[in-house]
Amino acid sequence: MATQPMAAHPMAAHPIERLDHFMARANAAYYATHDPFADFTTSPEITQVFGEVLGLWAAVTWEAMGRPDRVLLVECGPGRGTLMADALRAAAQAAPAFRAAIQLHLIETSPRLRAAQAAALPAGVAWHDTLDTLPPGPMLLLANEFLDALPIRQFVRRGPEWTERFVQEGQFVEKLSNESAQLLPLPPGSNRETVYGWGEGKATRTQPEIDSPARSSRSDVSPSSPPHPNPVPVPEQEQVLELCEPALTIATTLATRLTRHNGAALILDYGPAHSAPGDSLQALRNGRPANPLSDPGDADLTAHVDFAALAAAARAAGAGAHGPTPQGPFLARLGLFQRSGRLARTQPPAKAAALMQAAQRLAEPDRMGRLFKALCIAHPDLPTPAGFEL
Ligand code: SAH
């Protein structure tokens, strides 16, 4: 009797794996097979003015860089290409010399989204899987809702020890593996393989404290902390500490490159202003919160971005770091409302009202204006970039 071929589905039953490995595999499958914009919407999809003001931000920053003849304009995770199309149009109108200097490079791993980007953008785009293959030279980089999709590790404080979360058959299990024991120095006698059975994966994410300043008290009798690049309040028992190693690597790579070749990177995403413990892993399936561990590849998995840790990593590599500053005031300083108003005056009443409502949605504190932040990593000699003035 002929044997059945192995199941070909990329997310077929899988042995136990660390949360970040699970998340990387799940998101690669998700972005390769789904239209993410059926499950969530993003600022550039809400209003054209978002991409336009970021295009003008890039033009102003290019001036501050000394107007190099050629500049790489790079976007990480460009989605449908909407932000970049809007940015290029605004740059062509307001700053044609900047537009003429641009060489366009996109960092995107999904073939499906690369095709959408090609359709939305002019010819001559170069695609890359990672930052590592970008050519040298001055650079301006934009990344909106890119870092939140990168895989995180989660550590849980259990008494005097830290466990790390793994995923097995749709559930969390925690272990003190040999590797995490190396990363997290443990008290004598606790360096052993321990596996805790753990309950169901969460159906929705629990929001960590948003914007609460990091508590300054650090207990001397605390357990040894996970390798976190930034001071973080000591988590309470059973609290979760997250670590996004790829995001920290990207911050360091950008900082090194921008310090050597000049330029600036503008990162917009959601997360607290100060590093804080909390479980922020969330999944959206069919536009609704879902269990992040079930049906991997069928939902978008994200986590809050630790901006303070990124800024610390960038400064440690010699770059300047500006912000994080909340998205609302940032976009307002860049002229979000003036530009929306000017555009609205040329539109029929319904379209005009929609433009103003979209601007409010991006900027109001209880909507996207406060949880979303802007961070700029830049050459250390560049002046404070537009939007980051105090
Ligand atoms: N910036 C867009 C899209 C956000 S969705 C917007 O604001 O609308 C996340 C984007 O990042 C998608 O384009 C996705 O394919 C891409 N992406 C996710 N993980 C990636 C990775 N590891 N490397 C490169 N691109 C990735």
Short mmCIF file of C-alpha atoms and ligand atoms in Angstrom, two decimals:
data_model
loop_
_atom_site.label_atom_id
_atom_site.label_comp_id
_atom_site.label_asym_id
_atom_site.label_seq_id
_atom_site.Cartn_x
_atom_site.Cartn_y
_atom_site.Cartn_z
CA MET A 1 0.00 0.00 0.00
CA ALA A 2 1.33 3.39 -0.99
CA THR A 3 2.19 5.59 1.97
CA GLN A 4 0.50 8.95 2.22
CA PRO A 5 2.77 11.93 1.52
CA MET A 6 3.65 14.01 4.54
CA ALA A 7 1.29 16.90 5.19
CA ALA A 8 2.63 19.79 3.13
CA HIS A 9 1.13 22.58 5.21
CA PRO A 10 3.98 24.73 6.53
CA MET A 11 2.39 24.90 9.96
CA ALA A 12 1.64 21.19 10.27
CA ALA A 13 2.15 19.61 13.71
CA HIS A 14 5.49 20.70 15.02
CA PRO A 15 7.65 19.68 17.94
CA ILE A 16 8.03 21.98 20.91
CA GLU A 17 9.65 25.26 19.92
CA ARG A 18 10.66 28.49 21.54
CA LEU A 19 8.06 31.27 21.26
CA ASP A 20 10.20 33.40 18.92
CA HIS A 21 10.77 30.48 16.56
CA PHE A 22 7.06 29.74 16.57
CA MET A 23 6.21 33.40 15.93
CA ALA A 24 8.71 33.73 13.07
CA ARG A 25 7.32 30.64 11.35
CA ALA A 26 3.70 31.66 11.93
CA ASN A 27 4.17 35.20 10.59
CA ALA A 28 6.19 34.10 7.55
CA ALA A 29 3.33 31.73 6.66
CA TYR A 30 0.73 34.39 7.43
CA TYR A 31 2.27 37.17 5.31
CA ALA A 32 2.99 34.75 2.44
CA THR A 33 -0.61 33.54 2.22
CA HIS A 34 -2.92 36.28 3.53
CA ASP A 35 -3.89 39.81 2.72
CA PRO A 36 -3.02 41.28 6.12
CA PHE A 37 -5.19 44.30 5.43
CA ALA A 38 -8.26 42.09 5.63
CA ASP A 39 -7.36 41.58 9.32
CA PHE A 40 -6.11 45.00 10.37
CA THR A 41 -5.66 48.50 9.05
CA THR A 42 -2.65 50.77 9.37
CA SER A 43 -2.06 54.53 9.31
CA PRO A 44 -1.15 54.78 5.59
CA GLU A 45 -4.34 52.87 4.73
CA ILE A 46 -6.40 55.26 6.89
CA THR A 47 -5.32 58.49 5.17
CA GLN A 48 -3.00 59.48 2.33
CA VAL A 49 -1.81 62.39 4.47
CA PHE A 50 0.17 60.02 6.73
CA GLY A 51 2.52 59.01 3.89
CA GLU A 52 2.59 62.56 2.57
CA VAL A 53 3.82 64.12 5.82
CA LEU A 54 6.41 61.35 6.20
CA GLY A 55 7.61 62.10 2.66
CA LEU A 56 8.01 65.74 3.64
CA TRP A 57 9.77 64.69 6.85
CA ALA A 58 12.24 62.77 4.68
CA ALA A 59 12.74 65.82 2.41
CA VAL A 60 13.46 68.11 5.38
CA THR A 61 15.85 65.55 6.89
CA TRP A 62 17.65 65.24 3.54
CA GLU A 63 18.18 69.02 3.63
CA ALA A 64 19.65 68.70 7.12
CA MET A 65 21.98 65.95 5.84
CA GLY A 66 23.46 68.46 3.36
CA ARG A 67 21.37 67.48 0.33
CA PRO A 68 23.42 64.46 -0.84
CA ASP A 69 23.15 63.91 -4.64
CA ARG A 70 22.00 60.38 -4.06
CA VAL A 71 20.16 59.04 -1.07
CA LEU A 72 18.72 55.61 -0.38
CA LEU A 73 15.06 55.87 0.58
CA VAL A 74 14.33 52.58 2.32
CA GLU A 75 11.11 51.23 3.73
CA CYS A 76 10.86 48.17 5.97
CA GLY A 77 7.69 46.09 5.62
CA PRO A 78 5.96 48.36 3.09
CA GLY A 79 2.67 46.40 3.03
CA ARG A 80 0.71 47.48 -0.04
CA GLY A 81 3.20 50.23 -0.87
CA THR A 82 0.69 52.93 0.06
CA LEU A 83 2.92 54.90 2.45
CA MET A 84 5.76 55.03 -0.06
CA ALA A 85 3.52 56.00 -2.99
CA ASP A 86 2.06 58.88 -0.94
CA ALA A 87 5.51 59.93 0.30
CA LEU A 88 6.99 59.99 -3.22
CA ARG A 89 4.07 62.01 -4.59
CA ALA A 90 4.40 64.63 -1.84
CA ALA A 91 8.19 64.76 -2.26
CA ALA A 92 7.88 65.23 -6.03
CA GLN A 93 5.54 68.19 -5.52
CA ALA A 94 7.26 69.92 -2.61
CA ALA A 95 10.91 68.92 -3.01
CA PRO A 96 11.74 67.85 -6.58
CA ALA A 97 15.51 67.93 -5.95
CA PHE A 98 15.03 65.42 -3.10
CA ARG A 99 12.78 63.26 -5.28
CA ALA A 100 15.45 63.23 -8.00
CA ALA A 101 18.11 62.07 -5.52
CA ILE A 102 16.10 59.06 -4.28
CA GLN A 103 17.06 55.44 -4.89
CA LEU A 104 14.20 53.28 -3.67
CA HIS A 105 14.88 50.12 -1.63
CA LEU A 106 12.25 47.97 0.09
CA ILE A 107 12.77 45.34 2.78
CA GLU A 108 10.06 42.73 2.30
CA THR A 109 10.02 38.95 2.58
CA SER A 110 6.48 38.21 1.36
CA PRO A 111 6.36 37.54 -2.43
CA ARG A 112 2.68 38.39 -2.36
CA LEU A 113 3.27 41.83 -0.83
CA ARG A 114 6.28 42.46 -3.09
CA ALA A 115 3.90 42.10 -6.04
CA ALA A 116 1.46 44.59 -4.48
CA GLN A 117 4.34 47.03 -3.88
CA ALA A 118 5.55 46.70 -7.47
CA ALA A 119 2.06 47.58 -8.68
CA ALA A 120 1.83 50.66 -6.44
CA LEU A 121 5.30 52.12 -7.04
CA PRO A 122 7.35 53.42 -9.98
CA ALA A 123 9.82 51.13 -11.77
CA GLY A 124 13.35 50.85 -10.43
CA VAL A 125 12.62 49.55 -6.94
CA ALA A 126 15.14 47.14 -5.40
CA TRP A 127 13.83 44.56 -2.92
CA HIS A 128 15.79 42.98 -0.08
CA ASP A 129 15.04 40.32 2.51
CA THR A 130 17.04 42.14 5.19
CA LEU A 131 18.97 45.37 5.74
CA ASP A 132 22.26 43.54 5.20
CA THR A 133 22.19 43.71 1.38
CA LEU A 134 21.52 47.46 1.08
CA PRO A 135 24.24 49.28 -0.85
CA PRO A 136 26.38 51.79 1.08
CA GLY A 137 25.62 55.51 1.11
CA PRO A 138 23.46 58.10 2.88
CA MET A 139 20.05 56.73 3.80
CA LEU A 140 16.60 57.70 4.98
CA LEU A 141 14.54 54.80 6.28
CA LEU A 142 10.86 54.51 7.18
CA ALA A 143 9.29 51.62 9.10
CA ASN A 144 5.63 51.72 10.08
CA GLU A 145 4.22 48.75 11.99
CA PHE A 146 7.17 46.60 10.98
CA LEU A 147 8.95 45.85 14.25
CA ASP A 148 5.76 44.70 15.99
CA ALA A 149 5.69 41.69 13.64
CA LEU A 150 9.18 40.49 14.59
CA PRO A 151 9.48 37.45 16.86
CA ILE A 152 9.72 37.89 20.61
CA ARG A 153 10.88 35.71 23.47
CA GLN A 154 8.98 35.73 26.74
CA PHE A 155 10.39 35.06 30.20
CA VAL A 156 8.21 34.47 33.24
CA ARG A 157 9.27 35.18 36.78
CA ARG A 158 8.64 32.10 38.88
CA GLY A 159 9.86 32.65 42.42
CA PRO A 160 13.61 33.16 42.37
CA GLU A 161 13.91 31.87 38.81
CA TRP A 162 13.03 32.74 35.25
CA THR A 163 11.36 30.36 32.92
CA GLU A 164 11.06 30.80 29.17
CA ARG A 165 7.90 30.20 27.21
CA PHE A 166 7.82 27.54 24.54
CA VAL A 167 4.91 26.42 22.39
CA GLN A 168 3.76 22.83 22.17
CA GLU A 169 0.57 21.71 20.45
CA GLY A 170 -1.08 25.08 20.75
CA GLN A 171 -0.20 25.67 24.39
CA PHE A 172 2.50 27.43 26.34
CA VAL A 173 4.95 25.34 28.29
CA GLU A 174 7.71 26.90 30.38
CA LYS A 175 11.17 25.58 30.81
CA LEU A 176 14.52 26.39 32.21
CA SER A 177 16.44 25.09 29.26
CA ASN A 178 20.21 24.84 29.13
CA GLU A 179 20.26 27.84 26.85
CA SER A 180 18.08 30.10 28.97
CA ALA A 181 20.04 29.01 32.01
CA GLN A 182 23.09 30.44 30.26
CA LEU A 183 21.27 33.63 29.38
CA LEU A 184 19.67 34.00 32.79
CA PRO A 185 22.05 33.24 35.62
CA LEU A 186 20.12 31.23 38.17
CA PRO A 187 20.58 30.57 41.88
CA PRO A 188 22.58 27.42 42.74
CA GLY A 189 20.62 24.20 42.39
CA SER A 190 18.05 25.60 39.99
CA ASN A 191 19.95 24.96 36.76
CA ARG A 192 17.91 21.99 35.75
CA GLU A 193 15.54 21.08 32.98
CA THR A 194 12.09 21.90 34.32
CA VAL A 195 8.94 21.78 32.29
CA TYR A 196 5.77 23.28 33.66
CA GLY A 197 2.56 22.19 31.99
CA TRP A 198 0.65 25.34 31.27
CA GLY A 199 -2.94 26.17 30.52
CA GLU A 200 -4.64 27.25 27.37
CA GLY A 201 -3.09 29.98 25.29
CA LYS A 202 -4.82 33.27 25.87
CA ALA A 203 -7.77 34.15 23.71
CA THR A 204 -6.94 37.84 23.74
CA ARG A 205 -3.97 39.80 24.86
CA THR A 206 -3.80 41.42 28.22
CA GLN A 207 -2.66 44.97 27.76
CA PRO A 208 0.39 45.81 29.76
CA GLU A 209 0.37 49.17 31.45
CA ILE A 210 0.51 51.74 28.71
CA ASP A 211 2.82 54.68 29.17
CA SER A 212 3.32 54.06 32.87
CA PRO A 213 6.77 55.34 33.71
CA ALA A 214 9.22 52.66 34.67
CA ARG A 215 9.27 52.26 38.43
CA SER A 216 12.65 53.26 39.66
CA SER A 217 12.91 50.91 42.63
CA ARG A 218 15.00 47.89 41.86
CA SER A 219 15.02 45.32 44.60
CA ASP A 220 18.39 43.92 45.60
CA VAL A 221 16.82 40.55 46.32
CA SER A 222 15.32 40.31 42.87
CA PRO A 223 15.93 37.28 40.67
CA SER A 224 18.63 37.72 38.09
CA SER A 225 17.19 39.61 35.17
CA PRO A 226 16.96 38.32 31.63
CA PRO A 227 19.38 39.89 29.19
CA HIS A 228 17.56 43.15 28.74
CA PRO A 229 19.48 46.07 27.29
CA ASN A 230 17.56 48.67 29.18
CA PRO A 231 16.71 49.05 32.85
CA VAL A 232 13.32 47.51 33.38
CA PRO A 233 11.34 47.41 36.60
CA VAL A 234 11.73 44.07 38.32
CA PRO A 235 8.67 42.08 37.35
CA GLU A 236 6.28 40.89 40.01
CA GLN A 237 5.83 37.17 40.49
CA GLU A 238 4.42 35.52 37.36
CA GLN A 239 4.89 38.64 35.29
CA VAL A 240 6.19 38.29 31.77
CA LEU A 241 9.22 40.05 30.34
CA GLU A 242 9.52 40.27 26.58
CA LEU A 243 12.65 40.44 24.46
CA CYS A 244 12.67 41.09 20.71
CA GLU A 245 16.20 40.24 19.62
CA PRO A 246 15.69 40.92 15.88
CA ALA A 247 14.44 44.45 16.64
CA LEU A 248 17.50 45.14 18.79
CA THR A 249 19.76 43.81 16.04
CA ILE A 250 18.03 46.10 13.53
CA ALA A 251 18.48 49.11 15.83
CA THR A 252 22.18 48.34 16.17
CA THR A 253 22.61 47.73 12.43
CA LEU A 254 20.85 50.99 11.58
CA ALA A 255 22.81 52.95 14.16
CA THR A 256 26.15 51.64 12.91
CA ARG A 257 25.30 52.30 9.30
CA LEU A 258 23.78 55.75 9.84
CA THR A 259 26.77 56.81 11.89
CA ARG A 260 29.12 55.71 9.11
CA HIS A 261 27.17 56.82 6.02
CA ASN A 262 24.89 59.59 7.35
CA GLY A 263 21.12 59.59 7.44
CA ALA A 264 18.17 58.85 9.69
CA ALA A 265 15.61 56.11 10.33
CA LEU A 266 12.07 56.87 11.43
CA ILE A 267 10.32 54.04 13.25
CA LEU A 268 6.59 54.24 13.97
CA ASP A 269 4.87 51.50 15.90
CA TYR A 270 2.96 50.80 19.07
CA GLY A 271 4.36 50.21 22.48
CA PRO A 272 5.05 51.93 25.78
CA ALA A 273 7.45 54.85 26.13
CA HIS A 274 9.35 53.07 28.92
CA SER A 275 10.40 49.45 29.14
CA ALA A 276 7.94 47.61 31.33
CA PRO A 277 7.02 44.01 32.04
CA GLY A 278 3.83 42.63 30.53
CA ASP A 279 2.56 40.11 28.02
CA SER A 280 1.71 41.98 24.82
CA LEU A 281 1.57 39.07 22.37
CA GLN A 282 -1.59 39.38 20.33
CA ALA A 283 -3.17 37.73 17.32
CA LEU A 284 -5.71 39.08 14.88
CA ARG A 285 -7.64 36.59 12.78
CA ASN A 286 -10.39 37.77 10.45
CA GLY A 287 -10.08 41.18 12.05
CA ARG A 288 -10.73 39.89 15.57
CA PRO A 289 -8.48 39.09 18.54
CA ALA A 290 -7.66 35.39 18.54
CA ASN A 291 -5.62 32.82 20.41
CA PRO A 292 -2.02 33.46 19.24
CA LEU A 293 -1.05 29.81 19.58
CA SER A 294 -3.83 28.10 17.66
CA ASP A 295 -3.85 27.81 13.86
CA PRO A 296 -0.46 29.47 13.37
CA GLY A 297 -0.05 31.04 9.94
CA ASP A 298 -3.71 31.98 9.94
CA ALA A 299 -3.41 35.07 12.15
CA ASP A 300 -1.15 38.11 12.39
CA LEU A 301 1.02 37.87 15.53
CA THR A 302 2.38 41.08 17.02
CA ALA A 303 3.87 42.41 20.23
CA HIS A 304 4.48 45.85 21.64
CA VAL A 305 7.73 47.49 20.57
CA ASP A 306 10.17 48.31 23.38
CA PHE A 307 11.20 51.77 22.17
CA ALA A 308 13.42 52.56 25.13
CA ALA A 309 15.43 49.40 24.50
CA LEU A 310 15.81 50.29 20.80
CA ALA A 311 16.97 53.82 21.66
CA ALA A 312 19.48 52.43 24.16
CA ALA A 313 20.82 49.93 21.59
CA ALA A 314 21.16 52.71 18.98
CA ARG A 315 23.00 55.04 21.38
CA ALA A 316 25.30 52.22 22.45
CA ALA A 317 26.27 51.82 18.77
CA GLY A 318 27.15 55.52 18.51
CA ALA A 319 24.04 56.99 16.88
CA GLY A 320 21.68 59.68 18.07
CA ALA A 321 18.22 58.58 19.19
CA HIS A 322 15.28 61.00 19.29
CA GLY A 323 12.03 60.12 21.04
CA PRO A 324 10.05 58.01 21.43
CA THR A 325 7.38 60.64 21.10
CA PRO A 326 3.66 59.85 20.86
CA GLN A 327 2.33 59.69 17.30
CA GLY A 328 -0.37 62.31 17.87
CA PRO A 329 1.86 65.29 18.68
CA PHE A 330 4.51 64.02 16.26
CA LEU A 331 2.14 64.03 13.29
CA ALA A 332 0.55 67.30 14.41
CA ARG A 333 3.99 68.97 14.38
CA LEU A 334 4.53 67.65 10.86
CA GLY A 335 1.31 69.35 9.71
CA LEU A 336 -1.15 66.44 9.67
CA PHE A 337 -4.16 68.66 10.36
CA GLN A 338 -3.16 71.59 8.12
CA ARG A 339 -2.51 69.28 5.18
CA SER A 340 -5.72 67.32 5.77
CA GLY A 341 -7.65 70.60 5.97
CA ARG A 342 -6.11 71.94 2.78
CA LEU A 343 -6.93 68.71 0.95
CA ALA A 344 -10.45 68.67 2.42
CA ARG A 345 -11.23 72.09 0.94
CA THR A 346 -10.96 70.63 -2.57
CA GLN A 347 -13.22 67.67 -1.81
CA PRO A 348 -17.00 67.11 -1.63
CA PRO A 349 -18.37 67.36 1.95
CA ALA A 350 -18.45 63.62 2.73
CA LYS A 351 -14.86 63.09 1.55
CA ALA A 352 -13.73 66.26 3.38
CA ALA A 353 -15.27 65.04 6.65
CA ALA A 354 -13.67 61.61 6.21
CA LEU A 355 -10.24 63.21 5.76
CA MET A 356 -10.54 65.17 9.00
CA GLN A 357 -11.88 62.14 10.89
CA ALA A 358 -8.98 60.05 9.62
CA ALA A 359 -6.48 62.64 10.89
CA GLN A 360 -8.17 62.59 14.28
CA ARG A 361 -8.04 58.80 14.39
CA LEU A 362 -4.26 58.88 13.94
CA ALA A 363 -3.71 61.66 16.47
CA GLU A 364 -6.25 61.40 19.31
CA PRO A 365 -4.75 60.00 22.51
CA ASP A 366 -7.41 57.37 23.11
CA ARG A 367 -7.13 56.13 19.52
CA MET A 368 -3.75 55.87 17.75
CA GLY A 369 -2.18 59.09 19.03
CA ARG A 370 -0.67 57.88 22.29
CA LEU A 371 -0.02 54.13 22.15
CA PHE A 372 1.73 54.62 18.80
CA LYS A 373 5.16 56.24 19.05
CA ALA A 374 7.78 57.68 16.74
CA LEU A 375 11.49 57.03 17.29
CA CYS A 376 14.31 58.40 15.15
CA ILE A 377 17.76 56.84 14.99
CA ALA A 378 20.15 59.21 13.25
CA HIS A 379 23.72 60.24 12.61
CA PRO A 380 24.86 61.77 15.91
CA ASP A 381 25.62 65.18 14.34
CA LEU A 382 22.22 65.69 12.72
CA PRO A 383 20.06 68.32 14.42
CA THR A 384 16.87 67.22 16.18
CA PRO A 385 14.68 65.88 13.35
CA ALA A 386 11.35 67.50 12.50
CA GLY A 387 8.56 66.41 14.85
CA PHE A 388 10.87 65.60 17.77
CA GLU A 389 11.33 69.18 19.02
CA LEU A 390 10.26 69.47 22.65
N1 SAH B 1 4.10 49.21 6.82
C1 SAH B 1 2.86 48.71 6.24
C2 SAH B 1 2.60 47.23 6.51
C3 SAH B 1 2.63 46.73 7.90
S1 SAH B 1 2.37 44.97 7.96
C4 SAH B 1 1.73 49.60 6.67
O1 SAH B 1 1.92 50.45 7.53
O2 SAH B 1 0.64 49.46 6.12
C5 SAH B 1 4.01 44.34 8.18
C6 SAH B 1 4.85 44.32 6.94
O3 SAH B 1 6.13 43.80 7.28
C7 SAH B 1 4.35 43.47 5.79
O4 SAH B 1 4.72 44.09 4.59
C8 SAH B 1 5.12 42.16 6.00
O5 SAH B 1 5.19 41.34 4.88
C9 SAH B 1 6.46 42.69 6.43
N2 SAH B 1 7.27 41.77 7.24
C10 SAH B 1 6.87 41.11 8.34
N3 SAH B 1 7.89 40.40 8.87
C11 SAH B 1 8.97 40.66 8.08
C12 SAH B 1 10.34 40.24 8.12
N4 SAH B 1 10.80 39.44 9.07
N5 SAH B 1 11.16 40.71 7.17
C13 SAH B 1 10.71 41.55 6.20
N6 SAH B 1 9.43 41.98 6.13
C14 SAH B 1 8.57 41.53 7.04
#
